[in-house]
Coordinates of C-alpha atoms and ligand atoms in Angstrom, one line a residue:
M1 CA 5.7 158.5 -146.6
R2 CA 1.9 157.9 -145.2
A3 CA 0.7 155.1 -142.7
L4 CA -2.5 154.2 -141.3
V5 CA -2.8 152.7 -137.7
T6 CA -6.4 151.0 -137.3
G7 CA -7.2 151.5 -133.6
G8 CA -4.8 154.4 -133.4
A9 CA -6.3 155.6 -131.0
G10 CA -6.0 153.0 -128.4
F11 CA -3.1 152.0 -125.6
I12 CA -0.6 150.5 -128.3
G13 CA -1.7 152.4 -131.5
S14 CA -1.6 155.5 -130.0
H15 CA 2.1 154.8 -129.0
I16 CA 3.0 153.3 -132.2
G17 CA 1.7 156.2 -134.2
A18 CA 3.9 158.5 -132.1
R19 CA 6.6 156.3 -133.1
L20 CA 6.4 156.8 -136.6
C21 CA 5.5 160.8 -136.7
A22 CA 9.0 160.9 -134.7
A23 CA 10.1 159.0 -138.0
G24 CA 8.7 161.9 -140.1
I25 CA 6.0 159.4 -141.6
D26 CA 2.1 161.1 -142.2
V27 CA 0.1 159.3 -139.7
V28 CA -3.9 158.8 -140.0
A29 CA -5.5 157.1 -136.8
F30 CA -8.2 155.2 -137.7
D31 CA -10.5 154.0 -134.8
D32 CA -14.0 153.8 -133.6
L33 CA -13.2 155.0 -130.0
S34 CA -15.1 152.0 -128.7
T35 CA -12.1 151.8 -126.7
G36 CA -9.5 154.1 -127.9
K37 CA -10.1 157.7 -126.7
R38 CA -9.5 160.9 -128.7
E39 CA -6.9 162.0 -125.6
N40 CA -5.1 159.2 -126.6
L41 CA -3.9 161.5 -129.4
A42 CA -2.7 164.6 -127.7
G43 CA 0.7 165.6 -128.6
I44 CA 0.7 163.7 -131.3
D45 CA 0.7 164.7 -135.1
A46 CA -1.7 162.1 -136.4
R47 CA -5.2 162.8 -138.6
L48 CA -7.9 161.1 -136.4
V49 CA -10.8 159.2 -138.9
V50 CA -13.4 157.7 -136.6
G51 CA -15.0 154.5 -138.3
D52 CA -14.8 150.8 -137.5
V53 CA -12.6 147.9 -139.8
R54 CA -16.1 146.4 -139.9
D55 CA -16.9 149.2 -142.6
R56 CA -14.6 148.4 -145.6
A57 CA -15.7 151.3 -147.6
A58 CA -14.8 154.0 -144.3
L59 CA -11.2 152.0 -144.1
G60 CA -10.6 151.8 -147.6
A61 CA -11.0 155.7 -147.7
A62 CA -8.8 156.4 -144.5
M63 CA -6.0 153.8 -146.3
A64 CA -5.8 155.8 -149.3
G65 CA -2.2 156.9 -150.0
C66 CA -0.9 154.6 -147.6
D67 CA 2.5 152.8 -147.7
L68 CA 2.4 151.3 -144.8
V69 CA -0.1 150.0 -142.5
F70 CA -0.5 148.9 -138.6
H71 CA -3.5 146.8 -137.7
E72 CA -3.9 147.1 -133.9
A73 CA -7.9 147.3 -134.3
A74 CA -9.0 144.5 -132.5
V75 CA -11.6 143.7 -129.3
V76 CA -8.8 143.0 -127.4
S77 CA -10.7 141.0 -124.2
V78 CA -10.2 137.7 -123.9
P79 CA -13.0 137.6 -121.6
K80 CA -14.9 139.7 -123.8
S81 CA -14.4 136.9 -127.1
V82 CA -16.1 134.1 -124.8
E83 CA -19.3 136.0 -124.0
D84 CA -19.6 137.2 -127.7
P85 CA -17.5 135.2 -130.0
Q86 CA -19.8 136.7 -132.8
L87 CA -18.4 140.3 -132.2
S88 CA -15.1 139.6 -131.4
H89 CA -15.3 137.1 -135.0
D90 CA -16.5 140.0 -136.7
V91 CA -14.1 142.7 -135.8
N92 CA -10.8 140.5 -135.2
I93 CA -11.3 138.3 -138.1
Q94 CA -13.8 140.1 -140.9
G95 CA -11.9 143.4 -139.8
T96 CA -8.3 142.0 -140.3
L97 CA -9.5 140.4 -143.6
N98 CA -11.0 143.8 -144.7
V99 CA -7.7 145.3 -143.9
L100 CA -5.6 143.2 -146.1
L101 CA -8.3 143.4 -149.1
E102 CA -8.0 146.8 -149.1
A103 CA -4.2 146.8 -148.7
R104 CA -4.1 144.6 -151.9
A105 CA -6.7 147.1 -153.6
R106 CA -4.7 149.7 -152.4
G107 CA -1.4 149.2 -153.0
V108 CA -0.3 149.0 -149.4
K109 CA 4.0 147.9 -149.6
R110 CA 3.0 145.9 -145.9
V111 CA 1.0 145.4 -143.1
V112 CA 2.2 144.8 -140.0
F113 CA -0.3 143.1 -137.6
A114 CA -0.9 143.1 -133.9
G115 CA -0.6 139.3 -132.9
S116 CA -0.9 137.8 -129.6
A117 CA 1.1 135.4 -127.2
A118 CA -3.1 134.1 -126.7
I119 CA -2.4 131.9 -129.7
Y120 CA -0.1 129.6 -127.4
G121 CA -2.8 128.4 -125.3
E122 CA -1.7 126.3 -122.4
E123 CA 1.1 124.4 -124.1
P124 CA 3.5 124.0 -121.8
T125 CA 6.6 124.3 -123.5
L126 CA 8.8 127.4 -122.0
P127 CA 9.9 129.5 -123.7
K128 CA 7.2 130.0 -126.4
H129 CA 8.9 130.2 -129.6
E130 CA 7.8 131.4 -132.9
G131 CA 8.0 127.3 -134.6
M132 CA 5.6 125.7 -131.9
L133 CA 2.3 124.6 -133.1
P134 CA -0.7 127.1 -132.0
A135 CA -2.3 125.7 -129.9
P136 CA -5.4 128.8 -128.8
I137 CA -8.0 128.1 -126.0
S138 CA -10.5 131.4 -126.7
P139 CA -12.4 132.7 -129.6
Y140 CA -9.8 135.6 -129.2
G141 CA -6.6 133.2 -129.5
V142 CA -8.2 131.6 -132.6
E143 CA -8.9 135.0 -134.3
K144 CA -5.4 135.8 -133.6
I145 CA -4.2 133.5 -135.2
T146 CA -6.0 133.3 -137.9
G147 CA -5.3 136.5 -138.9
E148 CA -1.8 135.7 -138.9
L149 CA -2.4 133.2 -141.3
Y150 CA -4.4 135.3 -143.5
L151 CA -1.6 137.5 -143.0
K152 CA 1.2 134.8 -144.4
A153 CA -1.1 134.0 -147.7
W154 CA -1.0 137.3 -148.6
P155 CA 2.7 138.3 -150.1
K156 CA 2.7 135.3 -152.7
L157 CA -1.0 135.9 -153.5
Y158 CA -0.8 139.3 -153.7
G159 CA 2.6 141.2 -153.7
V160 CA 1.4 142.9 -150.4
E161 CA 4.0 142.5 -147.9
T162 CA 3.1 141.4 -144.0
V163 CA 4.7 140.8 -140.3
T164 CA 3.0 139.9 -137.4
L165 CA 4.3 140.7 -134.0
R166 CA 3.0 138.2 -131.1
Y167 CA 2.5 140.4 -128.1
F168 CA 3.3 139.5 -124.9
N169 CA 1.6 141.4 -121.8
V170 CA 2.3 144.6 -123.0
F171 CA 2.3 147.5 -120.0
G172 CA 2.7 151.3 -120.0
P173 CA 0.7 154.6 -120.1
R174 CA -2.3 155.2 -121.9
Q175 CA -3.2 151.6 -120.9
D176 CA -6.9 151.8 -119.0
P177 CA -6.9 150.2 -115.8
S178 CA -10.5 150.7 -115.3
S179 CA -12.1 146.5 -116.1
P180 CA -11.4 144.4 -114.1
Y181 CA -9.7 142.4 -117.1
S182 CA -7.3 145.4 -117.7
G183 CA -3.8 144.5 -117.5
V184 CA -2.5 143.7 -114.5
I185 CA 0.6 145.9 -114.2
S186 CA -2.4 149.0 -115.2
I187 CA -4.8 147.7 -112.5
F188 CA -2.3 147.3 -109.5
V189 CA -0.4 150.6 -110.1
Q190 CA -3.6 152.6 -110.1
R191 CA -4.7 150.9 -106.9
A192 CA -1.5 151.5 -105.0
L193 CA -1.5 155.1 -105.7
S194 CA -5.1 155.3 -104.7
G195 CA -4.6 153.4 -101.9
A196 CA -7.2 150.9 -102.8
P197 CA -6.7 147.1 -102.3
I198 CA -4.8 145.0 -104.3
T199 CA -6.4 141.3 -105.2
V200 CA -3.7 138.3 -106.6
F201 CA -5.8 135.9 -108.0
G202 CA -4.0 132.4 -106.7
D203 CA -0.6 132.0 -105.4
G204 CA 1.1 135.3 -107.1
L205 CA 3.7 133.0 -108.3
Q206 CA 2.3 132.8 -112.0
T207 CA 4.8 135.0 -114.4
R208 CA 4.0 137.0 -117.2
D209 CA 7.1 138.0 -119.9
F210 CA 5.9 141.7 -119.1
V211 CA 7.1 144.3 -122.2
F212 CA 6.6 148.2 -122.0
V213 CA 4.6 149.7 -124.6
G214 CA 7.9 152.3 -125.7
D215 CA 9.3 148.9 -126.9
V216 CA 6.5 147.5 -128.7
A217 CA 6.0 150.6 -130.7
E218 CA 9.8 150.2 -131.5
A219 CA 9.4 146.8 -132.5
N220 CA 6.4 148.0 -134.9
Y221 CA 7.9 150.7 -136.8
L222 CA 11.1 148.1 -137.3
A223 CA 8.4 145.3 -138.9
G224 CA 7.2 148.0 -140.9
T225 CA 10.5 149.2 -142.2
V226 CA 13.3 147.0 -142.3
P227 CA 13.8 145.1 -145.5
G228 CA 13.5 141.3 -146.1
V229 CA 11.2 140.0 -143.6
S230 CA 7.9 139.4 -145.6
G231 CA 6.0 136.8 -144.1
A232 CA 7.6 136.5 -140.8
T233 CA 6.0 136.3 -137.6
F234 CA 7.9 137.8 -134.1
N235 CA 7.1 137.2 -130.6
V236 CA 7.6 140.8 -128.7
A237 CA 8.3 140.2 -124.9
R238 CA 11.5 141.0 -123.1
G239 CA 12.2 137.3 -122.2
E240 CA 12.1 137.3 -118.7
Q241 CA 9.4 136.3 -116.7
T242 CA 8.2 138.3 -113.5
T243 CA 5.7 136.9 -111.2
L244 CA 3.5 138.9 -109.6
V245 CA 4.7 139.1 -105.8
E246 CA 7.9 140.4 -107.8
L247 CA 6.2 143.2 -109.6
L248 CA 4.2 143.9 -106.0
A249 CA 8.1 144.6 -104.3
M250 CA 9.0 146.8 -107.3
L251 CA 5.7 149.1 -107.4
G252 CA 6.0 148.8 -103.4
R253 CA 9.8 150.3 -103.3
I254 CA 8.4 152.8 -106.8
V255 CA 5.7 154.4 -104.4
G256 CA 7.6 153.8 -101.1
R257 CA 5.2 152.0 -99.1
D258 CA 4.3 147.8 -98.7
L259 CA 1.8 147.0 -100.9
S260 CA 0.0 143.6 -99.2
P261 CA -2.4 142.4 -101.6
T262 CA -5.0 139.9 -100.8
F263 CA -5.2 136.4 -102.3
A264 CA -8.3 135.1 -103.9
E265 CA -9.2 132.3 -105.8
A266 CA -7.2 131.9 -108.8
R267 CA -9.1 133.3 -112.2
G268 CA -10.3 130.4 -114.4
G269 CA -8.5 129.5 -118.0
D270 CA -5.3 131.9 -116.5
I271 CA -2.2 129.8 -117.4
R272 CA 0.6 129.9 -115.2
Y273 CA 4.3 130.6 -117.1
S274 CA 4.4 132.9 -119.7
I275 CA 8.2 133.7 -121.6
A276 CA 8.7 134.0 -124.5
D277 CA 11.9 133.6 -127.1
V278 CA 12.7 136.5 -128.6
S279 CA 15.8 135.6 -130.2
A280 CA 13.7 136.0 -133.7
A281 CA 13.0 139.4 -133.4
R282 CA 16.5 140.4 -132.4
A283 CA 18.1 138.5 -135.8
A284 CA 15.7 139.9 -138.0
L285 CA 14.8 143.2 -136.9
G286 CA 17.5 144.1 -135.0
W287 CA 14.9 144.7 -131.8
T288 CA 15.2 143.9 -128.1
A289 CA 13.2 145.3 -125.7
Q290 CA 15.4 148.1 -123.8
V291 CA 12.9 149.3 -120.6
G292 CA 13.1 147.0 -117.9
V293 CA 10.3 146.1 -116.2
E294 CA 10.9 148.1 -112.7
D295 CA 12.1 151.5 -115.1
G296 CA 8.7 151.2 -116.9
L297 CA 6.9 150.6 -113.5
R298 CA 8.5 154.2 -112.6
K299 CA 7.7 155.6 -115.9
L300 CA 4.0 154.7 -115.6
V301 CA 3.7 155.8 -112.1
D302 CA 5.3 158.9 -112.9
W303 CA 1.9 159.2 -116.3
F304 CA -0.7 158.6 -113.2
A305 CA 0.3 161.3 -111.6
T306 CA 0.1 163.8 -114.6
I307 CA -3.2 162.4 -115.5
Q308 CA -4.7 162.6 -111.5
R309 CA -3.5 166.4 -111.2
Ligands
UD2_1 C1 -2.7 138.4 -121.4 C2 -3.4 139.5 -122.3 C3 -4.3 138.5 -123.1 C4 -3.6 137.5 -124.1 C5 -3.5 136.8 -123.1 C6 -2.7 135.1 -124.0 C7 -3.2 141.5 -121.1 C8 -3.6 142.6 -120.6 N1 -3.6 140.4 -121.4 O1 -3.9 137.8 -120.4 O2 -5.0 139.7 -124.5 O3 -3.2 138.1 -124.9 O4 -2.4 137.3 -122.5 O5 -2.2 134.5 -123.0 O6 -2.1 142.0 -121.9 N2 -4.2 139.4 -112.1 C9 -4.0 139.4 -110.7 N3 -4.9 140.6 -110.2 C10 -6.0 141.6 -111.1 C11 -5.8 141.6 -112.4 C12 -4.8 140.3 -112.9 O7 -3.7 138.4 -109.9 O8 -6.4 142.7 -110.2 C13 -3.6 138.3 -112.4 C14 -4.6 137.6 -113.4 O9 -5.2 136.4 -113.0 C15 -3.5 136.7 -114.5 C16 -2.2 137.8 -114.4 O10 -2.2 138.8 -113.6 O11 -2.8 135.4 -113.5 C17 -1.7 138.7 -115.9 O12 -2.9 138.7 -115.9 P1 -3.5 139.8 -117.3 O13 -5.3 140.2 -116.8 O14 -3.1 141.3 -117.1 O15 -2.4 139.2 -118.3 P2 -3.2 137.7 -119.1 O16 -1.9 137.2 -119.3 O17 -3.7 137.3 -117.9

């Protein structure tokens, strides 16, 4: 069996590639290296094709002979989509349509799509469940729900199976901490290890449903291989909420010192609480996240130590 992973040299895509290789699947990673990195594929037996999902011909050539496609390539930053919605539209909507068009043309069996909790917007219902009406508040959220809707149409129209996974706050090794909009955990861990000051935006009592990237890779593997789930959408999260204050306490225990942050004004557009209902993925895919937040933090701290050597 062969699989294409778009965004395959990125944070989540490289972990999916590793999981597929471990299952004996031949992996092609398609990545324009705009945020992905060659070194993310070190030790992973994947063939890297450098290309952009906006380039349909290059994408189609990379997809030749593939049974499965995992579509992770995207402009992943919400603020970037606010700054330049044309760019994120082209990559996130046209790029997704290109994936689906080529999947149809090349007889791909199933496409698994990286959706996002961003489609829920500020709607206050908790936990977020897949039956809720989408209410995105950013171009990124609009693009991710548009992708999902395209995926929903594909099985009946063209016989290509599709599954969307709505990621909550994914963290783990290979997440880039270098931008102010990087995941909060990667920023906190890097700062805790380097001794740099840590800033909490708001009172630190906002919550997120953090899920370890290895668990996300497993959810993808199952979404690509479990029969009878075509057309479905699943939240991918732990189903638990953690405050930033709790996060810093855990991290302090791991690094062995008190991490007193500076508190700054809450970031505009931030949601207050986030937690997912994860029962649908459990029932249909047999998937639940295995790595707790503190254990995942420990793994991430260990990983940072290996790259800083
Ligand atoms: C996540 C996703 C985003 C989108 C969104 C939908 C990540 C990295 N981003 O954004 O793609 O799906 O959910 O709701 O998963 N914070 C600090 N200090 C810092 C950095 C962040 O206090 O140095 C706060 C930040 O203000 C926010 C929380 O930490 O309250 C989480 O921030 P984030 O950027 O990791 O993720 P989020 O939930 O805004």
